[in-house]
Amino acid sequence: MSTLTMPLDAATVTFEILDQLQEHAPVSWGGLTAPTGGLHSPLRGDALPDYSVFPDRSSTDHVLVLHRWIDVDGRPGRDRVRLQHRTIGDALNHLQAAEPVHRFTIGHDIDPFDADGSRDLPVLSVWTGPVVDAGDVPASMPGPELRGRVLFRGRLSDRTNVLEEHPGMIAMERLILEQTPSLEEWVLRSGPRIADDLQVHEHASELNTLDDVLTWAEQWLHTSYDSPYLMSINSFVVSCAGAGQPMTVRVW
């Protein structure tokens, strides 16, 4: 097992040697660094990756790229592409050519192509952008067109407009925050599946950025969980019809 502590260049790291690396050994690519063994966790509120790259067991010179998506009826779908790449760097370069890579992790996951679901494989998980920081999104004046994802205190949102683009999805949001047509005021209310005795309905103005809006939401999030303690946002998604249009934020 490798005991290297200096970051390994992703261009030299093949999927075959991942099992030989020390856990948390750093791998670098394009100014980003990720430790091996660090997987995303939906239970922690991590957004699902856009792409998962697995080794092709039939050929060491190929990888299988899984692209996840949701159809209009809310059913999860996926596209699989077989590419002639061997290294982590090759796979990231390929994805970067289509969309900017914002984050990646390297670890293990259940092989999605195994009918029995019992085989564990190395996996490269990739989140693509564009990504904008919540502090850079105006919340009381016309803002830019939002595409990709929003970043709030290191927490990456699901893709913008995901619920509008796929209206069949069943949302279980705890809070919904809606910007009024004037863009100068926000309305906060409980999600439709929250019990009547836990409902909240609040208004606020003078919220300068989307970071302020999400911080305000955290003051009320514990109510929807019937908790006496303040809570941090676990996950969120932003919707907007276009540049300068009112935004809707859903929070869990």
PDB file of C-alpha atoms in Angstrom:
ATOM      1  CA  MET A   1       0.000   0.000   0.000  1.00  0.00           C
ATOM      2  CA  SER A   2       1.348   3.419  -0.891  1.00  0.00           C
ATOM      3  CA  THR A   3       2.311   5.792   1.914  1.00  0.00           C
ATOM      4  CA  LEU A   4       2.685   8.852  -0.290  1.00  0.00           C
ATOM      5  CA  THR A   5       1.460  12.087   1.255  1.00  0.00           C
ATOM      6  CA  MET A   6       2.316  14.531  -1.534  1.00  0.00           C
ATOM      7  CA  PRO A   7      -0.537  15.017  -4.012  1.00  0.00           C
ATOM      8  CA  LEU A   8      -0.461  12.599  -6.901  1.00  0.00           C
ATOM      9  CA  ASP A   9      -0.967  13.963 -10.380  1.00  0.00           C
ATOM     10  CA  ALA A  10      -4.323  12.630 -11.627  1.00  0.00           C
ATOM     11  CA  ALA A  11      -2.719  12.116 -15.040  1.00  0.00           C
ATOM     12  CA  THR A  12      -0.622   9.314 -13.515  1.00  0.00           C
ATOM     13  CA  VAL A  13      -3.324   7.660 -11.415  1.00  0.00           C
ATOM     14  CA  THR A  14      -5.088   4.777 -13.129  1.00  0.00           C
ATOM     15  CA  PHE A  15      -8.207   3.126 -11.795  1.00  0.00           C
ATOM     16  CA  GLU A  16      -6.264  -0.125 -11.375  1.00  0.00           C
ATOM     17  CA  ILE A  17      -3.950   1.323  -8.707  1.00  0.00           C
ATOM     18  CA  LEU A  18      -6.597   3.055  -6.596  1.00  0.00           C
ATOM     19  CA  ASP A  19      -6.862   0.061  -4.278  1.00  0.00           C
ATOM     20  CA  GLN A  20      -3.122   0.263  -3.678  1.00  0.00           C
ATOM     21  CA  LEU A  21      -3.175   3.841  -2.451  1.00  0.00           C
ATOM     22  CA  GLN A  22      -3.298   4.768   1.191  1.00  0.00           C
ATOM     23  CA  GLU A  23      -6.740   5.985   2.257  1.00  0.00           C
ATOM     24  CA  HIS A  24      -7.000   9.786   2.006  1.00  0.00           C
ATOM     25  CA  ALA A  25      -3.948   9.966  -0.283  1.00  0.00           C
ATOM     26  CA  PRO A  26      -4.465  13.280  -2.147  1.00  0.00           C
ATOM     27  CA  VAL A  27      -4.903  13.380  -5.908  1.00  0.00           C
ATOM     28  CA  SER A  28      -4.628  16.693  -7.741  1.00  0.00           C
ATOM     29  CA  TRP A  29      -5.981  17.889 -11.057  1.00  0.00           C
ATOM     30  CA  GLY A  30      -6.520  21.355 -12.527  1.00  0.00           C
ATOM     31  CA  GLY A  31      -5.936  23.145  -9.239  1.00  0.00           C
ATOM     32  CA  LEU A  32      -8.334  20.855  -7.365  1.00  0.00           C
ATOM     33  CA  THR A  33      -7.285  18.215  -4.850  1.00  0.00           C
ATOM     34  CA  ALA A  34      -9.350  15.326  -3.507  1.00  0.00           C
ATOM     35  CA  PRO A  35      -8.423  12.599  -1.018  1.00  0.00           C
ATOM     36  CA  THR A  36      -9.028   9.014  -2.042  1.00  0.00           C
ATOM     37  CA  GLY A  37     -11.752   7.339  -0.051  1.00  0.00           C
ATOM     38  CA  GLY A  38     -13.822  10.518   0.217  1.00  0.00           C
ATOM     39  CA  LEU A  39     -17.290   9.714  -1.116  1.00  0.00           C
ATOM     40  CA  HIS A  40     -20.341  11.939  -1.236  1.00  0.00           C
ATOM     41  CA  SER A  41     -23.194  11.131   1.122  1.00  0.00           C
ATOM     42  CA  PRO A  42     -26.822  12.036   0.369  1.00  0.00           C
ATOM     43  CA  LEU A  43     -27.516  11.502   4.072  1.00  0.00           C
ATOM     44  CA  ARG A  44     -25.215  14.447   4.771  1.00  0.00           C
ATOM     45  CA  GLY A  45     -27.051  16.520   2.204  1.00  0.00           C
ATOM     46  CA  ASP A  46     -24.414  16.188  -0.492  1.00  0.00           C
ATOM     47  CA  ALA A  47     -25.765  16.851  -3.956  1.00  0.00           C
ATOM     48  CA  LEU A  48     -25.639  13.883  -6.311  1.00  0.00           C
ATOM     49  CA  PRO A  49     -22.696  14.044  -8.698  1.00  0.00           C
ATOM     50  CA  ASP A  50     -23.343  14.760 -12.341  1.00  0.00           C
ATOM     51  CA  TYR A  51     -21.005  11.996 -13.438  1.00  0.00           C
ATOM     52  CA  SER A  52     -19.623   8.787 -11.968  1.00  0.00           C
ATOM     53  CA  VAL A  53     -16.699   7.157 -13.740  1.00  0.00           C
ATOM     54  CA  PHE A  54     -16.006   3.455 -13.192  1.00  0.00           C
ATOM     55  CA  PRO A  55     -13.284   1.210 -14.593  1.00  0.00           C
ATOM     56  CA  ASP A  56     -14.340  -1.076 -17.408  1.00  0.00           C
ATOM     57  CA  ARG A  57     -13.579  -4.544 -16.089  1.00  0.00           C
ATOM     58  CA  SER A  58     -13.363  -5.899 -19.618  1.00  0.00           C
ATOM     59  CA  SER A  59     -10.542  -3.542 -20.619  1.00  0.00           C
ATOM     60  CA  THR A  60      -7.953  -1.639 -18.599  1.00  0.00           C
ATOM     61  CA  ASP A  61      -7.790   0.939 -21.405  1.00  0.00           C
ATOM     62  CA  HIS A  62     -11.446   1.983 -21.032  1.00  0.00           C
ATOM     63  CA  VAL A  63     -13.746   3.524 -18.457  1.00  0.00           C
ATOM     64  CA  LEU A  64     -17.521   3.687 -18.140  1.00  0.00           C
ATOM     65  CA  VAL A  65     -18.999   7.149 -17.584  1.00  0.00           C
ATOM     66  CA  LEU A  66     -22.399   7.263 -15.929  1.00  0.00           C
ATOM     67  CA  HIS A  67     -24.360  10.503 -16.377  1.00  0.00           C
ATOM     68  CA  ARG A  68     -27.352  10.792 -14.023  1.00  0.00           C
ATOM     69  CA  TRP A  69     -30.518  12.713 -14.812  1.00  0.00           C
ATOM     70  CA  ILE A  70     -34.217  12.869 -13.921  1.00  0.00           C
ATOM     71  CA  ASP A  71     -36.931  12.586 -16.574  1.00  0.00           C
ATOM     72  CA  VAL A  72     -40.125  14.653 -16.746  1.00  0.00           C
ATOM     73  CA  ASP A  73     -42.024  12.008 -14.782  1.00  0.00           C
ATOM     74  CA  GLY A  74     -39.550  12.159 -11.926  1.00  0.00           C
ATOM     75  CA  ARG A  75     -37.908   8.847 -12.759  1.00  0.00           C
ATOM     76  CA  PRO A  76     -34.134   8.702 -12.466  1.00  0.00           C
ATOM     77  CA  GLY A  77     -32.309   7.960 -15.667  1.00  0.00           C
ATOM     78  CA  ARG A  78     -28.747   7.510 -16.748  1.00  0.00           C
ATOM     79  CA  ASP A  79     -26.616   7.550 -19.839  1.00  0.00           C
ATOM     80  CA  ARG A  80     -23.595   5.289 -20.105  1.00  0.00           C
ATOM     81  CA  VAL A  81     -20.635   6.051 -22.335  1.00  0.00           C
ATOM     82  CA  ARG A  82     -17.564   3.855 -22.810  1.00  0.00           C
ATOM     83  CA  LEU A  83     -14.401   5.899 -23.310  1.00  0.00           C
ATOM     84  CA  GLN A  84     -10.841   4.955 -24.108  1.00  0.00           C
ATOM     85  CA  HIS A  85      -9.227   6.459 -21.022  1.00  0.00           C
ATOM     86  CA  ARG A  86      -7.081   4.900 -18.324  1.00  0.00           C
ATOM     87  CA  THR A  87      -6.354   7.605 -15.775  1.00  0.00           C
ATOM     88  CA  ILE A  88      -8.325   9.857 -13.439  1.00  0.00           C
ATOM     89  CA  GLY A  89      -6.835  12.842 -15.270  1.00  0.00           C
ATOM     90  CA  ASP A  90      -7.979  11.581 -18.677  1.00  0.00           C
ATOM     91  CA  ALA A  91     -11.553  11.220 -17.432  1.00  0.00           C
ATOM     92  CA  LEU A  92     -11.572  14.676 -15.819  1.00  0.00           C
ATOM     93  CA  ASN A  93     -10.134  16.259 -18.966  1.00  0.00           C
ATOM     94  CA  HIS A  94     -12.902  14.657 -21.007  1.00  0.00           C
ATOM     95  CA  LEU A  95     -15.653  15.975 -18.712  1.00  0.00           C
ATOM     96  CA  GLN A  96     -14.036  19.404 -18.442  1.00  0.00           C
ATOM     97  CA  ALA A  97     -14.298  19.767 -22.210  1.00  0.00           C
ATOM     98  CA  ALA A  98     -18.090  19.647 -21.899  1.00  0.00           C
ATOM     99  CA  GLU A  99     -18.697  21.460 -18.580  1.00  0.00           C
ATOM    100  CA  PRO A 100     -16.390  23.057 -16.012  1.00  0.00           C
ATOM    101  CA  VAL A 101     -15.430  20.572 -13.306  1.00  0.00           C
ATOM    102  CA  HIS A 102     -16.011  22.109  -9.871  1.00  0.00           C
ATOM    103  CA  ARG A 103     -15.371  19.198  -7.511  1.00  0.00           C
ATOM    104  CA  PHE A 104     -14.410  15.542  -7.604  1.00  0.00           C
ATOM    105  CA  THR A 105     -14.003  12.701  -5.142  1.00  0.00           C
ATOM    106  CA  ILE A 106     -12.346   9.302  -5.449  1.00  0.00           C
ATOM    107  CA  GLY A 107     -13.546   6.257  -3.580  1.00  0.00           C
ATOM    108  CA  HIS A 108     -15.619   3.100  -3.980  1.00  0.00           C
ATOM    109  CA  ASP A 109     -19.254   2.482  -4.794  1.00  0.00           C
ATOM    110  CA  ILE A 110     -21.550  -0.342  -5.814  1.00  0.00           C
ATOM    111  CA  ASP A 111     -21.094  -1.202  -9.471  1.00  0.00           C
ATOM    112  CA  PRO A 112     -24.282   0.130 -11.145  1.00  0.00           C
ATOM    113  CA  PHE A 113     -23.724  -2.203 -14.088  1.00  0.00           C
ATOM    114  CA  ASP A 114     -23.692  -5.336 -11.927  1.00  0.00           C
ATOM    115  CA  ALA A 115     -27.098  -7.024 -12.030  1.00  0.00           C
ATOM    116  CA  ASP A 116     -26.649  -8.448  -8.523  1.00  0.00           C
ATOM    117  CA  GLY A 117     -25.540  -5.117  -7.073  1.00  0.00           C
ATOM    118  CA  SER A 118     -22.895  -6.881  -5.013  1.00  0.00           C
ATOM    119  CA  ARG A 119     -19.693  -5.762  -6.712  1.00  0.00           C
ATOM    120  CA  ASP A 120     -17.685  -2.871  -5.289  1.00  0.00           C
ATOM    121  CA  LEU A 121     -15.679  -0.732  -7.725  1.00  0.00           C
ATOM    122  CA  PRO A 122     -13.410   2.302  -7.583  1.00  0.00           C
ATOM    123  CA  VAL A 123     -15.311   5.390  -8.692  1.00  0.00           C
ATOM    124  CA  LEU A 124     -14.542   8.951  -9.676  1.00  0.00           C
ATOM    125  CA  SER A 125     -17.478  11.204  -8.758  1.00  0.00           C
ATOM    126  CA  VAL A 126     -17.634  14.575 -10.512  1.00  0.00           C
ATOM    127  CA  TRP A 127     -19.708  17.717  -9.977  1.00  0.00           C
ATOM    128  CA  THR A 128     -19.729  20.175 -12.848  1.00  0.00           C
ATOM    129  CA  GLY A 129     -20.627  23.847 -13.046  1.00  0.00           C
ATOM    130  CA  PRO A 130     -20.904  26.591 -13.648  1.00  0.00           C
ATOM    131  CA  VAL A 131     -20.924  27.387  -9.920  1.00  0.00           C
ATOM    132  CA  VAL A 132     -21.646  30.779  -8.349  1.00  0.00           C
ATOM    133  CA  ASP A 133     -21.182  31.700  -4.695  1.00  0.00           C
ATOM    134  CA  ALA A 134     -24.406  32.657  -2.904  1.00  0.00           C
ATOM    135  CA  GLY A 135     -22.680  35.841  -1.712  1.00  0.00           C
ATOM    136  CA  ASP A 136     -22.304  36.966  -5.331  1.00  0.00           C
ATOM    137  CA  VAL A 137     -26.004  36.609  -6.227  1.00  0.00           C
ATOM    138  CA  PRO A 138     -28.038  39.813  -5.625  1.00  0.00           C
ATOM    139  CA  ALA A 139     -31.230  39.233  -3.615  1.00  0.00           C
ATOM    140  CA  SER A 140     -32.862  42.672  -3.818  1.00  0.00           C
ATOM    141  CA  MET A 141     -32.195  43.718  -7.397  1.00  0.00           C
ATOM    142  CA  PRO A 142     -32.051  42.067 -10.824  1.00  0.00           C
ATOM    143  CA  GLY A 143     -29.464  39.323 -10.852  1.00  0.00           C
ATOM    144  CA  PRO A 144     -27.667  37.263 -13.493  1.00  0.00           C
ATOM    145  CA  GLU A 145     -29.044  34.190 -15.162  1.00  0.00           C
ATOM    146  CA  LEU A 146     -28.373  31.279 -12.844  1.00  0.00           C
ATOM    147  CA  ARG A 147     -27.073  28.110 -14.411  1.00  0.00           C
ATOM    148  CA  GLY A 148     -25.409  25.132 -12.850  1.00  0.00           C
ATOM    149  CA  ARG A 149     -25.103  25.232  -9.056  1.00  0.00           C
ATOM    150  CA  VAL A 150     -24.920  27.650  -6.128  1.00  0.00           C
ATOM    151  CA  LEU A 151     -22.337  27.413  -3.345  1.00  0.00           C
ATOM    152  CA  PHE A 152     -23.287  28.325   0.247  1.00  0.00           C
ATOM    153  CA  ARG A 153     -20.673  27.929   2.997  1.00  0.00           C
ATOM    154  CA  GLY A 154     -19.043  25.055   1.160  1.00  0.00           C
ATOM    155  CA  ARG A 155     -22.413  23.370   0.534  1.00  0.00           C
ATOM    156  CA  LEU A 156     -23.081  22.768  -3.146  1.00  0.00           C
ATOM    157  CA  SER A 157     -26.698  23.020  -4.281  1.00  0.00           C
ATOM    158  CA  ASP A 158     -28.483  20.702  -6.636  1.00  0.00           C
ATOM    159  CA  ARG A 159     -28.576  21.985 -10.198  1.00  0.00           C
ATOM    160  CA  THR A 160     -30.515  25.208 -10.703  1.00  0.00           C
ATOM    161  CA  ASN A 161     -34.141  24.786 -11.838  1.00  0.00           C
ATOM    162  CA  VAL A 162     -33.997  21.013 -11.358  1.00  0.00           C
ATOM    163  CA  LEU A 163     -37.572  20.879 -10.023  1.00  0.00           C
ATOM    164  CA  GLU A 164     -38.951  23.142 -12.754  1.00  0.00           C
ATOM    165  CA  GLU A 165     -37.214  21.250 -15.524  1.00  0.00           C
ATOM    166  CA  HIS A 166     -38.487  17.973 -14.072  1.00  0.00           C
ATOM    167  CA  PRO A 167     -41.931  18.800 -12.601  1.00  0.00           C
ATOM    168  CA  GLY A 168     -42.670  15.158 -11.883  1.00  0.00           C
ATOM    169  CA  MET A 169     -40.179  15.175  -9.031  1.00  0.00           C
ATOM    170  CA  ILE A 170     -41.768  14.964  -5.588  1.00  0.00           C
ATOM    171  CA  ALA A 171     -40.251  17.664  -3.437  1.00  0.00           C
ATOM    172  CA  MET A 172     -40.027  17.200   0.310  1.00  0.00           C
ATOM    173  CA  GLU A 173     -38.627  20.637   1.040  1.00  0.00           C
ATOM    174  CA  ARG A 174     -38.830  21.970   4.587  1.00  0.00           C
ATOM    175  CA  LEU A 175     -38.911  25.638   3.637  1.00  0.00           C
ATOM    176  CA  ILE A 176     -39.723  27.563   0.467  1.00  0.00           C
ATOM    177  CA  LEU A 177     -38.407  31.094   0.030  1.00  0.00           C
ATOM    178  CA  GLU A 178     -39.883  33.165  -2.798  1.00  0.00           C
ATOM    179  CA  GLN A 179     -38.705  36.518  -4.043  1.00  0.00           C
ATOM    180  CA  THR A 180     -41.590  38.898  -4.785  1.00  0.00           C
ATOM    181  CA  PRO A 181     -41.998  40.392  -8.287  1.00  0.00           C
ATOM    182  CA  SER A 182     -40.531  43.682  -7.049  1.00  0.00           C
ATOM    183  CA  LEU A 183     -37.371  41.716  -6.137  1.00  0.00           C
ATOM    184  CA  GLU A 184     -37.116  43.752  -2.907  1.00  0.00           C
ATOM    185  CA  GLU A 185     -38.870  41.364  -0.517  1.00  0.00           C
ATOM    186  CA  TRP A 186     -38.767  37.664   0.300  1.00  0.00           C
ATOM    187  CA  VAL A 187     -41.519  35.419   1.616  1.00  0.00           C
ATOM    188  CA  LEU A 188     -40.630  32.345   3.666  1.00  0.00           C
ATOM    189  CA  ARG A 189     -43.136  29.557   4.167  1.00  0.00           C
ATOM    190  CA  SER A 190     -43.159  25.917   5.144  1.00  0.00           C
ATOM    191  CA  GLY A 191     -43.097  23.162   2.560  1.00  0.00           C
ATOM    192  CA  PRO A 192     -46.437  21.598   1.581  1.00  0.00           C
ATOM    193  CA  ARG A 193     -45.752  18.389   3.501  1.00  0.00           C
ATOM    194  CA  ILE A 194     -44.979  20.036   6.834  1.00  0.00           C
ATOM    195  CA  ALA A 195     -47.541  19.455   9.594  1.00  0.00           C
ATOM    196  CA  ASP A 196     -49.977  22.309  10.271  1.00  0.00           C
ATOM    197  CA  ASP A 197     -48.673  22.927  13.784  1.00  0.00           C
ATOM    198  CA  LEU A 198     -45.128  23.403  12.428  1.00  0.00           C
ATOM    199  CA  GLN A 199     -46.037  25.869   9.678  1.00  0.00           C
ATOM    200  CA  VAL A 200     -44.203  29.196   9.424  1.00  0.00           C
ATOM    201  CA  HIS A 201     -44.889  32.245   7.235  1.00  0.00           C
ATOM    202  CA  GLU A 202     -42.490  35.184   7.368  1.00  0.00           C
ATOM    203  CA  HIS A 203     -41.475  38.210   5.311  1.00  0.00           C
ATOM    204  CA  ALA A 204     -38.118  39.962   5.059  1.00  0.00           C
ATOM    205  CA  SER A 205     -36.535  42.794   3.113  1.00  0.00           C
ATOM    206  CA  GLU A 206     -33.055  44.299   2.998  1.00  0.00           C
ATOM    207  CA  LEU A 207     -31.548  40.917   2.181  1.00  0.00           C
ATOM    208  CA  ASN A 208     -28.677  41.908  -0.060  1.00  0.00           C
ATOM    209  CA  THR A 209     -27.456  38.558  -1.352  1.00  0.00           C
ATOM    210  CA  LEU A 210     -28.603  34.982  -1.676  1.00  0.00           C
ATOM    211  CA  ASP A 211     -26.213  34.207   1.181  1.00  0.00           C
ATOM    212  CA  ASP A 212     -28.327  36.525   3.379  1.00  0.00           C
ATOM    213  CA  VAL A 213     -31.493  34.726   2.242  1.00  0.00           C
ATOM    214  CA  LEU A 214     -30.122  31.302   3.119  1.00  0.00           C
ATOM    215  CA  THR A 215     -28.806  32.584   6.456  1.00  0.00           C
ATOM    216  CA  TRP A 216     -32.291  33.934   7.222  1.00  0.00           C
ATOM    217  CA  ALA A 217     -33.781  30.550   6.315  1.00  0.00           C
ATOM    218  CA  GLU A 218     -31.539  28.869   8.891  1.00  0.00           C
ATOM    219  CA  GLN A 219     -33.227  30.903  11.622  1.00  0.00           C
ATOM    220  CA  TRP A 220     -36.498  29.098  10.850  1.00  0.00           C
ATOM    221  CA  LEU A 221     -35.357  25.695   9.665  1.00  0.00           C
ATOM    222  CA  HIS A 222     -35.504  24.106  13.119  1.00  0.00           C
ATOM    223  CA  THR A 223     -39.219  24.909  13.331  1.00  0.00           C
ATOM    224  CA  SER A 224     -40.035  22.629  10.405  1.00  0.00           C
ATOM    225  CA  TYR A 225     -38.174  19.800  12.141  1.00  0.00           C
ATOM    226  CA  ASP A 226     -39.915  20.500  15.455  1.00  0.00           C
ATOM    227  CA  SER A 227     -36.508  21.013  17.072  1.00  0.00           C
ATOM    228  CA  PRO A 228     -35.718  23.476  19.870  1.00  0.00           C
ATOM    229  CA  TYR A 229     -32.219  23.996  18.444  1.00  0.00           C
ATOM    230  CA  LEU A 230     -31.099  26.049  15.482  1.00  0.00           C
ATOM    231  CA  MET A 231     -30.110  23.966  12.467  1.00  0.00           C
ATOM    232  CA  SER A 232     -27.861  24.405   9.455  1.00  0.00           C
ATOM    233  CA  ILE A 233     -29.054  23.931   5.903  1.00  0.00           C
ATOM    234  CA  ASN A 234     -28.503  20.359   4.779  1.00  0.00           C
ATOM    235  CA  SER A 235     -29.270  20.848   1.088  1.00  0.00           C
ATOM    236  CA  PHE A 236     -30.975  23.382  -1.173  1.00  0.00           C
ATOM    237  CA  VAL A 237     -31.891  24.180  -4.751  1.00  0.00           C
ATOM    238  CA  VAL A 238     -32.477  27.510  -6.496  1.00  0.00           C
ATOM    239  CA  SER A 239     -34.965  28.151  -9.295  1.00  0.00           C
ATOM    240  CA  CYS A 240     -35.182  31.194 -11.560  1.00  0.00           C
ATOM    241  CA  ALA A 241     -36.895  31.789 -14.903  1.00  0.00           C
ATOM    242  CA  GLY A 242     -34.028  33.906 -16.194  1.00  0.00           C
ATOM    243  CA  ALA A 243     -31.791  36.906 -15.598  1.00  0.00           C
ATOM    244  CA  GLY A 244     -33.516  39.575 -13.515  1.00  0.00           C
ATOM    245  CA  GLN A 245     -36.439  37.299 -12.640  1.00  0.00           C
ATOM    246  CA  PRO A 246     -37.616  36.420  -9.084  1.00  0.00           C
ATOM    247  CA  MET A 247     -35.919  33.456  -7.487  1.00  0.00           C
ATOM    248  CA  THR A 248     -37.354  30.549  -5.503  1.00  0.00           C
ATOM    249  CA  VAL A 249     -35.196  28.682  -3.011  1.00  0.00           C
ATOM    250  CA  ARG A 250     -36.113  25.303  -1.546  1.00  0.00           C
ATOM    251  CA  VAL A 251     -34.350  24.225   1.628  1.00  0.00           C
ATOM    252  CA  TRP A 252     -33.937  20.921   3.464  1.00  0.00           C
TER     253      TRP A 252
END
